[in-house]
């Protein structure tokens, strides 16, 4: 499949702070690419670089197989619609008046404007002042402004932020419909469940680094479910000699959050153990005469996997 966006080694430093660290993004054409990460992980900065609004410190960007450079930018941007950080739009103007500004700026037809308003279902509210719009309507107006130019690529930064479940569902339905018409959609969120069901590909950022890129199914496969050992004598399991060499020093790369064997009501829970390590642990426990009632894998939710990747203290929520 050809790519809508690829980046190589894309990096942004603010003084010494690395906000975006050597990203190799691959956004397939026609995809809904869910760009996930806690607040401050570098989503907006990345999207601004993709739009030529912020200059990369290092690295390359290709959009539809062409290099995005200061020289090519003017030619390429008309095919990209975007909404970054907050929905645009003047509160003292109506939805339609805001759209007219976009129309004039981009030299669009009245039909394009009407069609974009129709697509986001704002036609019946187009003559109301934007300051009286709900947040969901403002987000949809922002998307209409991005859509009016009939872009091949839509880059939307947290369009579901602050919306209630019905508002989120509306945006989700809209983006799925747009992707169905062949538009590539890159959409960011700090909340996994706002976008994982609509995204065909996920890219997950943690502290500026891409810690995962692939499908939802591939993300699930990456998870190693915790082992739950049900026993009346959990201390025997937690004995450092029993666990020696079997438990990773720090499970699954969680940033800053040590996650290791833990006491739970039924016994002990241990993350990140391979099959071989589990087999060895069981034989050690049996040899030591520890009473085992049950040893099982505890299913991990997608949310758990996301949290492990991005660090539980990462400001998600
Ligand atoms: N203009 C700027 N100057 C200095 N630091 C910035 C600037 N913009 C963003 N940052 C920092 O870069 C990091 C990533 O920010 P941002 O891209 O906004 O993250 P996100 O959109 O994922 O919340 C944060 O630590 C933020 O404070
Ligand atoms: Mg942001």
PDB file of N, CA and C and ligand atoms in Angstrom, residues 14 17 19 38-45 85, ligand 1:
ATOM      1  N   UNK A  14      13.196  21.637  21.612  1.00  0.00           N
ATOM      2  CA  UNK A  14      13.033  23.019  22.077  1.00  0.00           C
ATOM      3  C   UNK A  14      14.175  23.252  23.060  1.00  0.00           C
ATOM      4  N   UNK A  17      15.220  20.377  25.349  1.00  0.00           N
ATOM      5  CA  UNK A  17      14.117  19.431  25.535  1.00  0.00           C
ATOM      6  C   UNK A  17      13.745  18.764  24.206  1.00  0.00           C
ATOM      7  N   UNK A  19      11.157  17.185  22.268  1.00  0.00           N
ATOM      8  CA  UNK A  19       9.699  17.015  22.295  1.00  0.00           C
ATOM      9  C   UNK A  19       9.274  15.878  21.375  1.00  0.00           C
ATOM     10  N   UNK A  38      -0.047  10.322  25.826  1.00  0.00           N
ATOM     11  CA  UNK A  38      -0.472  11.200  26.915  1.00  0.00           C
ATOM     12  C   UNK A  38      -0.227  12.676  26.575  1.00  0.00           C
ATOM     13  N   UNK A  39      -0.840  13.548  27.330  1.00  0.00           N
ATOM     14  CA  UNK A  39      -0.588  14.970  27.145  1.00  0.00           C
ATOM     15  C   UNK A  39       0.908  15.245  27.284  1.00  0.00           C
ATOM     16  N   UNK A  40       1.429  16.048  26.368  1.00  0.00           N
ATOM     17  CA  UNK A  40       2.846  16.399  26.437  1.00  0.00           C
ATOM     18  C   UNK A  40       3.757  15.398  25.742  1.00  0.00           C
ATOM     19  N   UNK A  41       3.173  14.364  25.112  1.00  0.00           N
ATOM     20  CA  UNK A  41       4.026  13.335  24.499  1.00  0.00           C
ATOM     21  C   UNK A  41       4.527  13.732  23.108  1.00  0.00           C
ATOM     22  N   UNK A  42       4.005  14.829  22.559  1.00  0.00           N
ATOM     23  CA  UNK A  42       4.554  15.326  21.296  1.00  0.00           C
ATOM     24  C   UNK A  42       3.628  15.226  20.089  1.00  0.00           C
ATOM     25  N   UNK A  43       2.348  14.960  20.317  1.00  0.00           N
ATOM     26  CA  UNK A  43       1.410  14.787  19.199  1.00  0.00           C
ATOM     27  C   UNK A  43       1.251  16.085  18.400  1.00  0.00           C
ATOM     28  N   UNK A  44       0.927  17.172  19.102  1.00  0.00           N
ATOM     29  CA  UNK A  44       0.688  18.436  18.389  1.00  0.00           C
ATOM     30  C   UNK A  44       1.948  18.904  17.673  1.00  0.00           C
ATOM     31  N   UNK A  45       3.080  18.777  18.338  1.00  0.00           N
ATOM     32  CA  UNK A  45       4.341  19.218  17.723  1.00  0.00           C
ATOM     33  C   UNK A  45       4.602  18.425  16.442  1.00  0.00           C
ATOM     34  N   UNK A  85      -4.842  21.573  17.684  1.00  0.00           N
ATOM     35  CA  UNK A  85      -5.034  21.972  19.078  1.00  0.00           C
ATOM     36  C   UNK A  85      -6.453  22.395  19.439  1.00  0.00           C
TER      37      UNK A  85
HETATM   38  N1  LIG B   1       6.802  26.130  21.471  1.00  0.00           N
HETATM   39  C1  LIG B   1       7.287  25.329  22.428  1.00  0.00           C
HETATM   40  N2  LIG B   1       8.361  25.669  23.159  1.00  0.00           N
HETATM   41  C2  LIG B   1       8.872  24.859  24.104  1.00  0.00           C
HETATM   42  N3  LIG B   1       8.358  23.651  24.393  1.00  0.00           N
HETATM   43  C3  LIG B   1       7.285  23.228  23.707  1.00  0.00           C
HETATM   44  C4  LIG B   1       6.692  24.041  22.693  1.00  0.00           C
HETATM   45  N4  LIG B   1       5.641  23.361  22.162  1.00  0.00           N
HETATM   46  C5  LIG B   1       5.581  22.181  22.822  1.00  0.00           C
HETATM   47  N5  LIG B   1       6.564  22.106  23.748  1.00  0.00           N
HETATM   48  C6  LIG B   1       6.820  20.962  24.636  1.00  0.00           C
HETATM   49  O1  LIG B   1       6.949  19.799  23.847  1.00  0.00           O
HETATM   50  C7  LIG B   1       6.351  18.677  24.448  1.00  0.00           C
HETATM   51  C8  LIG B   1       5.306  18.096  23.542  1.00  0.00           C
HETATM   52  O2  LIG B   1       4.218  18.987  23.462  1.00  0.00           O
HETATM   53  P1  LIG B   1       2.976  18.730  22.523  1.00  0.00           P
HETATM   54  O3  LIG B   1       3.461  18.404  21.159  1.00  0.00           O
HETATM   55  O4  LIG B   1       2.062  19.868  22.667  1.00  0.00           O
HETATM   56  O5  LIG B   1       2.362  17.406  23.175  1.00  0.00           O
HETATM   57  P2  LIG B   1       0.874  16.800  23.033  1.00  0.00           P
HETATM   58  O6  LIG B   1       0.224  17.444  21.863  1.00  0.00           O
HETATM   59  O7  LIG B   1       1.095  15.333  22.867  1.00  0.00           O
HETATM   60  O8  LIG B   1       0.167  17.106  24.314  1.00  0.00           O
HETATM   61  C9  LIG B   1       5.814  19.172  25.789  1.00  0.00           C
HETATM   62  O9  LIG B   1       6.767  18.894  26.773  1.00  0.00           O
HETATM   63  C10 LIG B   1       5.665  20.657  25.564  1.00  0.00           C
HETATM   64  O10 LIG B   1       5.801  21.339  26.786  1.00  0.00           O
END
